[in-house]
Short mmCIF file of C-alpha atoms in Angstrom, two decimals:
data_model
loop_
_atom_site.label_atom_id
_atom_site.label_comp_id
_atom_site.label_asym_id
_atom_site.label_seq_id
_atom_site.Cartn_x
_atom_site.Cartn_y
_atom_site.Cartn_z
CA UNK P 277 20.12 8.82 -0.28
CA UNK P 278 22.02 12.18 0.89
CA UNK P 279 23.51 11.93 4.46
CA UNK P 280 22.42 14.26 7.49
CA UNK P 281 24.58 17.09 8.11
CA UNK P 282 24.64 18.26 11.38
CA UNK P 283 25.14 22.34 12.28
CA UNK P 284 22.54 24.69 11.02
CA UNK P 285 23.80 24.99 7.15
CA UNK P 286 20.46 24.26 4.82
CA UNK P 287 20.83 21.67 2.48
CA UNK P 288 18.73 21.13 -0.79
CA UNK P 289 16.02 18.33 -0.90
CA UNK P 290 16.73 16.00 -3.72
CA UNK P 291 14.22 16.15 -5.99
CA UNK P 292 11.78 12.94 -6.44
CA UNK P 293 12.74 10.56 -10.20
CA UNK P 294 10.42 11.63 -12.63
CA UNK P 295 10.16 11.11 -16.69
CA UNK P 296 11.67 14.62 -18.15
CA UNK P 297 8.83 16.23 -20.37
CA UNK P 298 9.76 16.62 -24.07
CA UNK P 299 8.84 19.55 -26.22
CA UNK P 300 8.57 19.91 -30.16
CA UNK P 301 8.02 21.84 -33.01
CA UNK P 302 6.37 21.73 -36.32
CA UNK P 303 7.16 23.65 -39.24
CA UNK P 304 5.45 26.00 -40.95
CA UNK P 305 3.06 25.11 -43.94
CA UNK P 306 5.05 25.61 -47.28
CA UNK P 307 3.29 28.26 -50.00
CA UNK P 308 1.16 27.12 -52.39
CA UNK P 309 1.18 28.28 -55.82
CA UNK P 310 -1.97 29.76 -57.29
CA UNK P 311 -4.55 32.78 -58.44
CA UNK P 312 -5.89 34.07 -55.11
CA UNK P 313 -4.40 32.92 -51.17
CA UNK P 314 -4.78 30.01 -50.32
CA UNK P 315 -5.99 28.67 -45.86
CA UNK P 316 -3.10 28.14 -43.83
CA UNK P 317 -2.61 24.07 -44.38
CA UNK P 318 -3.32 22.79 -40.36
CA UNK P 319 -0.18 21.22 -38.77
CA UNK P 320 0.18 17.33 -39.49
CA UNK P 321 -0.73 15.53 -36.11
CA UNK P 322 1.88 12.46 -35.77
CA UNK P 323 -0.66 9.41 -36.36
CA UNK P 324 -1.35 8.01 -33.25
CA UNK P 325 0.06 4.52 -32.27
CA UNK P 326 -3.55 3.06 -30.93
CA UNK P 327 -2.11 0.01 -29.23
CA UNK P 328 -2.00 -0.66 -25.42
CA UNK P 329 1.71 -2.16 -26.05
CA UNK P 330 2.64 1.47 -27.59
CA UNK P 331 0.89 3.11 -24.98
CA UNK P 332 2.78 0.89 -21.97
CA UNK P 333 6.28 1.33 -23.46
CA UNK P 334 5.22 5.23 -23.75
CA UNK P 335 4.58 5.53 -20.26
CA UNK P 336 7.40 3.25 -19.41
CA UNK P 337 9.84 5.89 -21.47
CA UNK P 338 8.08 9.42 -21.14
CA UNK P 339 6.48 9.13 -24.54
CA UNK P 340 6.11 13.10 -25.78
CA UNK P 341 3.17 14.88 -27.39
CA UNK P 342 0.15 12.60 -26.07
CA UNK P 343 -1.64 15.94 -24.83
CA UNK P 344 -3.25 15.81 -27.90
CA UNK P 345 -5.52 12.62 -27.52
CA UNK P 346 -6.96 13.35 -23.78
CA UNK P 347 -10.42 11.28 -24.72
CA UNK P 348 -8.48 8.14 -26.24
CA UNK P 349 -5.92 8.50 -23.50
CA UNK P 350 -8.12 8.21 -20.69
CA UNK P 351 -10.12 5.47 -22.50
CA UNK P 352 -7.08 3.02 -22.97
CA UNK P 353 -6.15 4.02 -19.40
CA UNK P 354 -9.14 2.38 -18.84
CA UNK P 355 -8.78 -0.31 -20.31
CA UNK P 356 -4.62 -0.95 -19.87
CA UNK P 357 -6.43 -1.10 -15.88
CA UNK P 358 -7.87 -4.53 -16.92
CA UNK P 359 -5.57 -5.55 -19.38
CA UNK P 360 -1.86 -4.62 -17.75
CA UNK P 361 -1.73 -7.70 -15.06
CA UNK P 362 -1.81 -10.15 -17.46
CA UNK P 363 1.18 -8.39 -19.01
CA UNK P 364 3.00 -8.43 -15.86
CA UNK P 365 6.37 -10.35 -15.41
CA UNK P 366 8.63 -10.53 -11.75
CA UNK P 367 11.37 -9.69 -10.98
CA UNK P 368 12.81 -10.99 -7.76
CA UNK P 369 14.48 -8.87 -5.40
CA UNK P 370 17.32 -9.81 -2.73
CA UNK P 371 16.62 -8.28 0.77
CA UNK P 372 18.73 -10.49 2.52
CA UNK P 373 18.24 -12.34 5.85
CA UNK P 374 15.63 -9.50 6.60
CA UNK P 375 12.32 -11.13 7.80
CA UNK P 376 8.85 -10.87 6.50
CA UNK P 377 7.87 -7.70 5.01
CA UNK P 378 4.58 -6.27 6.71
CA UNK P 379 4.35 -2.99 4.81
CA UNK P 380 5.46 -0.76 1.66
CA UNK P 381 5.16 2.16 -0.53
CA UNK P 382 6.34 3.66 -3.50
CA UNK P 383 8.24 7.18 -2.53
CA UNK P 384 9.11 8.07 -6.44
CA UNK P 385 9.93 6.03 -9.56
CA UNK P 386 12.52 3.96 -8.20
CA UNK P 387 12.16 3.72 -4.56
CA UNK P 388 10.33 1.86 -2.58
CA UNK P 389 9.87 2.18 1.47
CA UNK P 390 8.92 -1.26 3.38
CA UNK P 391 8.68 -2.54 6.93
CA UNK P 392 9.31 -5.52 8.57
CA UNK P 393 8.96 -8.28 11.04
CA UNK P 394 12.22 -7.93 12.33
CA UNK P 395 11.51 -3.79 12.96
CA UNK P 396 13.58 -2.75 10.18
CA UNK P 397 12.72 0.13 8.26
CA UNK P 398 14.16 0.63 4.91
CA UNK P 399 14.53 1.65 1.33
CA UNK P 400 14.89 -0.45 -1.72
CA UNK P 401 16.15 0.94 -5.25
CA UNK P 402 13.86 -1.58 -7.45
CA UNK P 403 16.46 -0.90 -10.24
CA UNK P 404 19.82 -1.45 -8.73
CA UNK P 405 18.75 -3.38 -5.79
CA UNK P 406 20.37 -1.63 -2.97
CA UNK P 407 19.19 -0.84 0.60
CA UNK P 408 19.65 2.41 2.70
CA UNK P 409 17.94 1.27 6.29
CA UNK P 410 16.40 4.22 8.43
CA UNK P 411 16.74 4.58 12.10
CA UNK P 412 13.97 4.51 13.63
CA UNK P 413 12.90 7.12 16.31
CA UNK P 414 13.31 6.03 20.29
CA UNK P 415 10.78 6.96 23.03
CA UNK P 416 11.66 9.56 25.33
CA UNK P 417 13.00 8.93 28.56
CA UNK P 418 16.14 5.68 29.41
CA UNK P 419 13.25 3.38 30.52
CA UNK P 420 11.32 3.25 26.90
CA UNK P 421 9.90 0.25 25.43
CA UNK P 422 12.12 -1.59 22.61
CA UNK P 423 10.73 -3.56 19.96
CA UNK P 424 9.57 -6.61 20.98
CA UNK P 425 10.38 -9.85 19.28
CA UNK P 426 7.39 -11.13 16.67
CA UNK P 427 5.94 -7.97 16.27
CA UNK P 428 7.51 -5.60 13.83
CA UNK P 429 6.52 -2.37 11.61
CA UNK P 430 2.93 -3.22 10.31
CA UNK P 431 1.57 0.01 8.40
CA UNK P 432 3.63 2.84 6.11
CA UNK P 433 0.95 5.45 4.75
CA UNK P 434 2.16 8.63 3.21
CA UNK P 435 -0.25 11.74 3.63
CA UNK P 436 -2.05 13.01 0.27
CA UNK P 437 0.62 15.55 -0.72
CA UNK P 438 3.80 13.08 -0.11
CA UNK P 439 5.53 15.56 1.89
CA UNK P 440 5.03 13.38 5.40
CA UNK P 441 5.55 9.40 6.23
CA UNK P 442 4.03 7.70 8.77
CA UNK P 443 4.93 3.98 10.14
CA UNK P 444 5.84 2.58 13.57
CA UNK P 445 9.01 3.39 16.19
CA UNK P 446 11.52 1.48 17.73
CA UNK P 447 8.50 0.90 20.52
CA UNK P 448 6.00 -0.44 18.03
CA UNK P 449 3.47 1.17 20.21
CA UNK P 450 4.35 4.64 18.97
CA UNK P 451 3.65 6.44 15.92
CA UNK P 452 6.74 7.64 13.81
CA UNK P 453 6.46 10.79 11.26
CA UNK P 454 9.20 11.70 8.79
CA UNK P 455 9.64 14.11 6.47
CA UNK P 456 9.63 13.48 2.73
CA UNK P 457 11.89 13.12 0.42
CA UNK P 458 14.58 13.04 3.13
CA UNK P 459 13.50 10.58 5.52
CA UNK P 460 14.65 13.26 8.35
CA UNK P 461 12.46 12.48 11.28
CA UNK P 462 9.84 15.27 12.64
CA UNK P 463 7.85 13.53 15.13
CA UNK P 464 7.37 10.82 17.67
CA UNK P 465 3.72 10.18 18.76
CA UNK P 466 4.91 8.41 22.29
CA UNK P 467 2.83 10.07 25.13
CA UNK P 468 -0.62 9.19 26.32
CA UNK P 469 -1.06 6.88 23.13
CA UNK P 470 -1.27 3.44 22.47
CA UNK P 471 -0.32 0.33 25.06
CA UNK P 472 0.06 -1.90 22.26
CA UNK P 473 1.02 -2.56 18.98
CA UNK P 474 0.27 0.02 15.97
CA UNK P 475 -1.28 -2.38 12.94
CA UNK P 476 -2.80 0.47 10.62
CA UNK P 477 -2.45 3.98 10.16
CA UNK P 478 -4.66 6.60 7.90
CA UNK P 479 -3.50 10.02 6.69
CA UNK P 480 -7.01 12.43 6.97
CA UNK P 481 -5.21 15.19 5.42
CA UNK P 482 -1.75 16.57 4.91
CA UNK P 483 -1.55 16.95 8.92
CA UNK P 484 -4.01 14.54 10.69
CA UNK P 485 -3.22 10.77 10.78
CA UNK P 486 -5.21 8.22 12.60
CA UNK P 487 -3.51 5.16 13.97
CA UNK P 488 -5.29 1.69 14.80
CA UNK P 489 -3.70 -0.73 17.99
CA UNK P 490 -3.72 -3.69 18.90
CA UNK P 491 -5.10 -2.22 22.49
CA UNK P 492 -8.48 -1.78 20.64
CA UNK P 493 -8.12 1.77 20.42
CA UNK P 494 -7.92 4.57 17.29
CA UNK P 495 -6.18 7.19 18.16
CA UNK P 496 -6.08 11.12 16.61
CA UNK P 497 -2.72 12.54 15.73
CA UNK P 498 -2.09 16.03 14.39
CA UNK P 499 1.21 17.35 13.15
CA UNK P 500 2.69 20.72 13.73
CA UNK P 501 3.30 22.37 9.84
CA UNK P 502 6.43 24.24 11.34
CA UNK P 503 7.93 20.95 12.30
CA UNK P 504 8.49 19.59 8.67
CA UNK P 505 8.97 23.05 6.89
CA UNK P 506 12.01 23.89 7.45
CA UNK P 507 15.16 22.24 5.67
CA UNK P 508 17.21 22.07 8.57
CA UNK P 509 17.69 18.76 10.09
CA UNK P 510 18.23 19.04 13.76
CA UNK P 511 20.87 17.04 16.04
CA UNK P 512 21.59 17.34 19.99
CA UNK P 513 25.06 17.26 20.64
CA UNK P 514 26.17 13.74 20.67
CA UNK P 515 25.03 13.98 16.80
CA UNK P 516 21.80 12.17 16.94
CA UNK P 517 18.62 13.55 15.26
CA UNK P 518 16.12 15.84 17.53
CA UNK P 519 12.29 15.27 17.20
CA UNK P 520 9.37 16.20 18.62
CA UNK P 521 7.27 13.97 21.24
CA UNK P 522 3.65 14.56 20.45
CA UNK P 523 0.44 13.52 22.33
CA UNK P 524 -3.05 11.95 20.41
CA UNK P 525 -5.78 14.76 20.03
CA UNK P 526 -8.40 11.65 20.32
CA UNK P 527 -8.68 8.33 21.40
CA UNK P 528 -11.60 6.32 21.12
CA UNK P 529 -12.29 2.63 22.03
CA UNK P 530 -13.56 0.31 19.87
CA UNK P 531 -17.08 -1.10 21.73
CA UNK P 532 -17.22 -4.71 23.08
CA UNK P 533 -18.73 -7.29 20.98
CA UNK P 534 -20.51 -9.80 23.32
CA UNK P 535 -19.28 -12.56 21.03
CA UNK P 536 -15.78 -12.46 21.24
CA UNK P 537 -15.20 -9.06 23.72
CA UNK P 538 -11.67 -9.93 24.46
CA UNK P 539 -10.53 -9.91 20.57
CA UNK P 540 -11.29 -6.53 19.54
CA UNK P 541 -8.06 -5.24 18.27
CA UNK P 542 -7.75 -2.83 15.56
CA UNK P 543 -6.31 -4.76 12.09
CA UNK P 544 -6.94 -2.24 9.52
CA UNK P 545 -7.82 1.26 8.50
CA UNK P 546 -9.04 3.22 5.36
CA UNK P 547 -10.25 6.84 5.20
CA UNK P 548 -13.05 7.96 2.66
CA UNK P 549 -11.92 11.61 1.88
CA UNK P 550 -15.43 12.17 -0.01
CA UNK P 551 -17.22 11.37 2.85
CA UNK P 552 -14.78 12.36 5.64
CA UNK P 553 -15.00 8.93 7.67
CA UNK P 554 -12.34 6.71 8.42
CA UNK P 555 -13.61 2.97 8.46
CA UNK P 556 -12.16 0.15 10.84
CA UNK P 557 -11.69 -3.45 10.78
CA UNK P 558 -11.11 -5.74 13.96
CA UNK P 559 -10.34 -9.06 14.72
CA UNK P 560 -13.73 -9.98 16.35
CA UNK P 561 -15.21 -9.73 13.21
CA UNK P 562 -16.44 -6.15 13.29
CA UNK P 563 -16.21 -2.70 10.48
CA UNK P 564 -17.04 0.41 12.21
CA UNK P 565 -17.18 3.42 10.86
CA UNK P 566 -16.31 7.13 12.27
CA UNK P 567 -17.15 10.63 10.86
CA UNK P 568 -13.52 12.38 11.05
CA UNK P 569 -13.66 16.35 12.38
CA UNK P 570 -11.17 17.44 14.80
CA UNK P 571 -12.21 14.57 16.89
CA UNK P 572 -13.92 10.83 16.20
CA UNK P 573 -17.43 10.59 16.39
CA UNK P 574 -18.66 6.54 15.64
CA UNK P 575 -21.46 5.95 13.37
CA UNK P 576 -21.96 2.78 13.66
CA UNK P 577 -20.54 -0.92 13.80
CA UNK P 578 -21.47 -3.72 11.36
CA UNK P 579 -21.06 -7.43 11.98
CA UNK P 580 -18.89 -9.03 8.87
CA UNK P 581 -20.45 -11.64 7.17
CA UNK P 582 -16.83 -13.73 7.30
CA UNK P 583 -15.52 -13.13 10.89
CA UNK P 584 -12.28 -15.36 10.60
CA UNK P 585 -8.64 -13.39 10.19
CA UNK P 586 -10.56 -9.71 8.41
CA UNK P 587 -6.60 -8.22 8.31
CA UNK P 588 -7.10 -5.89 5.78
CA UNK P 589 -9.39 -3.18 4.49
CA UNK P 590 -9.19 -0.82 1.72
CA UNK P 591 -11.70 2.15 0.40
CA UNK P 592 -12.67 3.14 -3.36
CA UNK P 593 -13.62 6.84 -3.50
CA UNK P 594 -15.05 6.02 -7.15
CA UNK P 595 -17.51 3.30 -6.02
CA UNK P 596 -17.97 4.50 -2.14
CA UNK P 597 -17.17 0.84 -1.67
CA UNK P 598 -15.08 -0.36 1.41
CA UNK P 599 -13.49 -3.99 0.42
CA UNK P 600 -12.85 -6.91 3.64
CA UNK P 601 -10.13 -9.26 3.26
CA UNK P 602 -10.46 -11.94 5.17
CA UNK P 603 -9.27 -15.68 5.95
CA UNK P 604 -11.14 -16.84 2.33
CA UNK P 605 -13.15 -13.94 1.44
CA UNK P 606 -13.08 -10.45 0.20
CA UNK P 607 -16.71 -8.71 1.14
CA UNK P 608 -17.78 -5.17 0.16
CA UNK P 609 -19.24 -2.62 2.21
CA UNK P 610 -21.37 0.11 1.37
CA UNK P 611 -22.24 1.54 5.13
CA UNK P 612 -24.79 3.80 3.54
CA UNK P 613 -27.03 0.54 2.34
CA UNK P 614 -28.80 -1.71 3.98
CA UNK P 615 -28.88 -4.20 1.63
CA UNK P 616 -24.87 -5.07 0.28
CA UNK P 617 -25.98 -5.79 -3.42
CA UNK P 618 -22.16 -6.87 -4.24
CA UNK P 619 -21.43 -10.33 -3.38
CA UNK P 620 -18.66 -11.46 -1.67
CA UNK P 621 -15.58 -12.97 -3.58
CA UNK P 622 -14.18 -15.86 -2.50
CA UNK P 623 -10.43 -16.65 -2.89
CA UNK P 624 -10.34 -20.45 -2.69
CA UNK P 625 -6.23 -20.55 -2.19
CA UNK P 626 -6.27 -23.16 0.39
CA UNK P 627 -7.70 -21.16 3.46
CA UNK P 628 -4.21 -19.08 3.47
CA UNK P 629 -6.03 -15.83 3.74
CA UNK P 630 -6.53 -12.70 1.72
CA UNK P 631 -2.94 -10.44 3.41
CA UNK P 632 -3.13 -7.55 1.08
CA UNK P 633 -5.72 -5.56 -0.95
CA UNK P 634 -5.73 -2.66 -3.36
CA UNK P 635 -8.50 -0.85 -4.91
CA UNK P 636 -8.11 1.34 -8.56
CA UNK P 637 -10.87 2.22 -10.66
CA UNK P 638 -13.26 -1.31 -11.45
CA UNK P 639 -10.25 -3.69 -10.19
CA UNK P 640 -9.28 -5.39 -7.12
CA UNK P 641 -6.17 -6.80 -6.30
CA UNK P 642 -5.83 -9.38 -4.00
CA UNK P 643 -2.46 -10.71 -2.07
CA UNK P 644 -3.24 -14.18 -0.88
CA UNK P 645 -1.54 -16.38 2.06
CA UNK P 646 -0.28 -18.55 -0.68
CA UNK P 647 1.84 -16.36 -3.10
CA UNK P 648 -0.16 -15.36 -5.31
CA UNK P 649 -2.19 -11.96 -6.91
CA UNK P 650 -5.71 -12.45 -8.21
CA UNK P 651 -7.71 -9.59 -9.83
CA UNK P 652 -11.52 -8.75 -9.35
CA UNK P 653 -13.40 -6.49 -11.85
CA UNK P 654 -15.75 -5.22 -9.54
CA UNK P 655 -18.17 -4.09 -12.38
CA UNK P 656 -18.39 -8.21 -14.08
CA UNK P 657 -18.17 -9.67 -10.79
CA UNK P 658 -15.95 -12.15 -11.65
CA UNK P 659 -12.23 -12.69 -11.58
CA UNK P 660 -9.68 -11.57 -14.48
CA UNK P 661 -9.14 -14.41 -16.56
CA UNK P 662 -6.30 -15.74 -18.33
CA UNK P 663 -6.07 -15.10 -22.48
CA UNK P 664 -6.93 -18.37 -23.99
CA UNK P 665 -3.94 -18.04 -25.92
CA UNK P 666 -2.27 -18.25 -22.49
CA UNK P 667 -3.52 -20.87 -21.16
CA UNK P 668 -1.79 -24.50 -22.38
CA UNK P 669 -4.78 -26.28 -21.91
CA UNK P 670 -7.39 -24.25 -23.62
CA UNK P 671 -10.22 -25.94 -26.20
CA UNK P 672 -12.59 -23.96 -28.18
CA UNK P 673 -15.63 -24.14 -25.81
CA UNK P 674 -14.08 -24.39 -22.34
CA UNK P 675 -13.74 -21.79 -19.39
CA UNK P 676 -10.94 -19.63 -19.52
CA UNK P 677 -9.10 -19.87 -16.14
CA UNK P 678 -8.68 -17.37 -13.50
CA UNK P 679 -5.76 -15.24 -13.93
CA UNK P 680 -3.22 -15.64 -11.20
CA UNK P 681 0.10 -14.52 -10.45
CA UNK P 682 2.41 -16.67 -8.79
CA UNK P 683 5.55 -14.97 -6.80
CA UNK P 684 8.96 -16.71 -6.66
CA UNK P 685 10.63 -18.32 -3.87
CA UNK P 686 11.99 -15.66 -1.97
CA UNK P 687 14.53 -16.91 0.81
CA UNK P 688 13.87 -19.18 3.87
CA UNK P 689 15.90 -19.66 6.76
CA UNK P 690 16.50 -23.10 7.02
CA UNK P 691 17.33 -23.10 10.89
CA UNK P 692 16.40 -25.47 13.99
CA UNK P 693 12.79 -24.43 13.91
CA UNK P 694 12.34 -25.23 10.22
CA UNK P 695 14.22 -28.68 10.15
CA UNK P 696 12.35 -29.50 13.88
CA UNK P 697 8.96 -28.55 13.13
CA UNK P 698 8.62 -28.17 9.53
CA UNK P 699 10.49 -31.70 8.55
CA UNK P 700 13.52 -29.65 6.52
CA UNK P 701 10.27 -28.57 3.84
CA UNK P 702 12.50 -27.09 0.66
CA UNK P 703 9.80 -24.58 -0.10
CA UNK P 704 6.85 -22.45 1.52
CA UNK P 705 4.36 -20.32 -0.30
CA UNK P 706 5.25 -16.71 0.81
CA UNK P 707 2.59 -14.75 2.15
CA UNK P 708 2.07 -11.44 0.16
CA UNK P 709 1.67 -9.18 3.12
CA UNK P 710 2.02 -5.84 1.25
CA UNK P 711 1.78 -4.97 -2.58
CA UNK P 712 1.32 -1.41 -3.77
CA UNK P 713 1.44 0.00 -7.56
CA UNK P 714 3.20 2.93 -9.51
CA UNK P 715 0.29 3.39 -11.71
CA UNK P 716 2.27 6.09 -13.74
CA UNK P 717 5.30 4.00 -14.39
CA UNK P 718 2.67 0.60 -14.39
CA UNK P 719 4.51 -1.39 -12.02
CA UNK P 720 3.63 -3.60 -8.83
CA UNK P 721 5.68 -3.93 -6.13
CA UNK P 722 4.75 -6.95 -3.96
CA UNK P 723 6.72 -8.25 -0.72
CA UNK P 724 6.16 -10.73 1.79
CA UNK P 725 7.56 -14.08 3.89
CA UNK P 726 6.33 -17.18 5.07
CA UNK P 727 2.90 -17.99 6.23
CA UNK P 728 4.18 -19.61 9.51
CA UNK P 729 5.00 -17.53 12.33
CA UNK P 730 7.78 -19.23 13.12
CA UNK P 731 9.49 -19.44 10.46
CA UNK P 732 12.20 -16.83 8.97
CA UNK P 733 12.35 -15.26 5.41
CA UNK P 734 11.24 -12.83 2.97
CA UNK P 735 9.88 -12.59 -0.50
CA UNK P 736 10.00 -9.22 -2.20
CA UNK P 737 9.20 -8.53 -6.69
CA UNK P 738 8.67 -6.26 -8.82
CA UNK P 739 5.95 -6.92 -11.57
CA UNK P 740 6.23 -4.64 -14.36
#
């Protein structure tokens, strides 16, 4: 990553990795000899390789000349959807002594952005394997909050045109807004906001993001174009970087449940850009859903059919289908049906929790408490299974078994809290807390820690 240069000189944006495009020719038909002219002989098309492996390494490579087959390419897109995790191999990547990672996303080919426990924000090159930290932006004023121990950056969204990032600040109360692909920072959403942690953030559109707090509150941000336009990076005159200190258009409350009305914090949030609502998950066992304007306006709140640890949420525009991780169960929401005609999925990995979902196309992926990825084809209703050619103890006639990914170790801090409490235990399951895909380059990036608060670590792999 480029360093900051201070003064008012411009500096060029690197540009974001991407496959260079190849171009060919073919040569003209020859003559043919004869009476009378004969057609123009039609250019030879290459024959085409009609193989998911040729089409992987293609996309893997920046294959050229596959404009030609837009109907077979979208099919085998298709179908390299249901077939590519099976393919998938790790490969384990060192972060460190950093602890648990909460949150990720792919910024271009190569590079990954991820958050953590320990309220570190930073980079990772998932070919070389280094780290570039970013600081993170301060509240205004000598008496502003600092991060407080256990809590950590819990939610990285980039808005729809991948020009803006949004995560947490040093006060992970506040909500942080760079500019991409610089990481220069633009804005700081610390006045009037939230009084407790941020766990989820939603880009609306290029300039609106909605944030989700632990204070049981969703709160309305909207960013200034002129802030991020220009490609000078401000600094005061001691050198550091100068932001602005914005103010929430909107916040709304979520309502009491009169089950559990002091455990209505906001986990999760995913926005439906077809239908312009944002949709909410807290911990008292509660979706509602909001129409999104230039304000919040609540449609309506459903009880969850699974009400223990619901920590993550994600939307399919395809399906209009919301999906509900929760301590053992994924459910699915359709808020515009009374009757939910998908059943629920149940993980069964030893009541560790569902930590991180995904929707694309038909299949869901699922992060579990106990290190592994599952996959749900939403159309069968039924888990991905393994090919019986896969499996060692396959016999003609018996069920295939689920197909499941298993992460490695990681690292684990083997300090007084693990050897007092934990019995000096060589090995933990890590949590997969985050996972998000490069669909164009067909790669997952999955990160994590440990399951147990207490304890120290971090897992982070690349499946490709």
């Amino acid at each position: 990553m480029a360093p900051r240069q201070t003064g008012s000189r411009k500096r060029k944006a690197p540009a974001l990795d991407a496959a260079a495009a190849g171009s060919s020719s073919l040569g003209s038909a020859a003559a043919a000899d004869g009476d009378g002219p004969l057609p123009p002989k039609k250019p030879k098309r290459p024959a085409a390789r009609r193989s998911l492996l040729h089409y992987l390494k293609g996309r893997e490579v920046g294959a050229r000349g596959r404009a030609g087959l837009p109907g077979f390419e979208g099919g085998l897109r298709g179908y390299a959807v249901q077939k590519l995790p099976e393919l998938l191999r790790e490969r384990e990547l060192a972060l460190g002594t950093l602890n648990k990672v909460f949150a990720s996303q792919w910024l271009n080919a190569r590079q990954v952005v991820c958050g953590t426990k320990c309220n570190t924000l930073f980079v990772v090159d998932v070919q070389s394997g280094q780290i570039t930290r970013i600081p993170l932006m301060r509240d205004r004023g000598p008496g502003s909050a600092r991060a407080q121990p256990s809590c950590g950056i819990h939610a990285i969204q980039l808005n729809p045109s991948k020009t803006l990032l949004a995560t947490g600040g040093e006060n992970p109360n506040s909500l942080a807004v760079y500019q991409l692909p610089t990481l220069d920072p633009v804005c700081l959403g610390d006045r009037h906001g939230h009084k407790d942690w941020i766990f989820a953030i939603a880009w609306m559109s290029d300039t609106v993001a909605v944030s989700g707090s632990r204070d049981g509150t969703v709160a309305l941000w909207r960013t200034d174009p002129d802030m991020s336009h220009g490609s000078i990076a401000w600094h005061n005159d001691a050198g550091l970087p100068v932001y602005a200190h914005i103010r929430p258009r909107d916040v709304e409350t979520i309502p009491r449940a009169s089950t559990n009305p002091g455990n209505r914090k906001v986990r999760a949030l995913a926005f439906s850009g077809r239908n312009q609502e944002l949709g909410a998950v807290s911990l008292d066992g509660y979706f509602h859903l909001w129409k999104a304007r230039s304000n919040l306006s609540r449609l309506l709140s459903i009880r969850l059919p699974y009400c223990r640890e619901n920590v993550c949420l994600t939307y399919c525009d395809e399906l209009a289908l919301y999906a509900v991780g929760s301590q053992s169960h994924v459910s699915f929401l359709d808020p515009r049906q009374r009757q939910q005609n998908i059943r629920p999925l149940c993980s069964r990995e030893g009541g560790t929790g569902v930590r991180s979902l995904s929707f694309y196309q038909h299949i869901v992926t699922v992060g579990t408490g106990h290190g592994s990825l599952l996959f749900y084809d939403i159309r069968a209703q039924k888990f991905l299974e393994e090919r019986a050619s896969a499996s060692p103890h396959f016999s003609p006639g018996s069920a295939r078994r689920k197909l499941k990914l298993t992460c490695g170790r990681g690292w684990l801090n083997h300090d007084d809290l693990w050897v007092n409490y934990f019995g000096g235990i060589g090995e933990f399951p890590n949590a997969l807390y985050t996972h998000c895909y490069n669909w164009p380059e067909m790669k997952l990036f999955a990160a994590g820690g440990p399951l147990p608060s207490g304890l120290h670590g971090n897992y982070a792999g690349l499946w490709s």
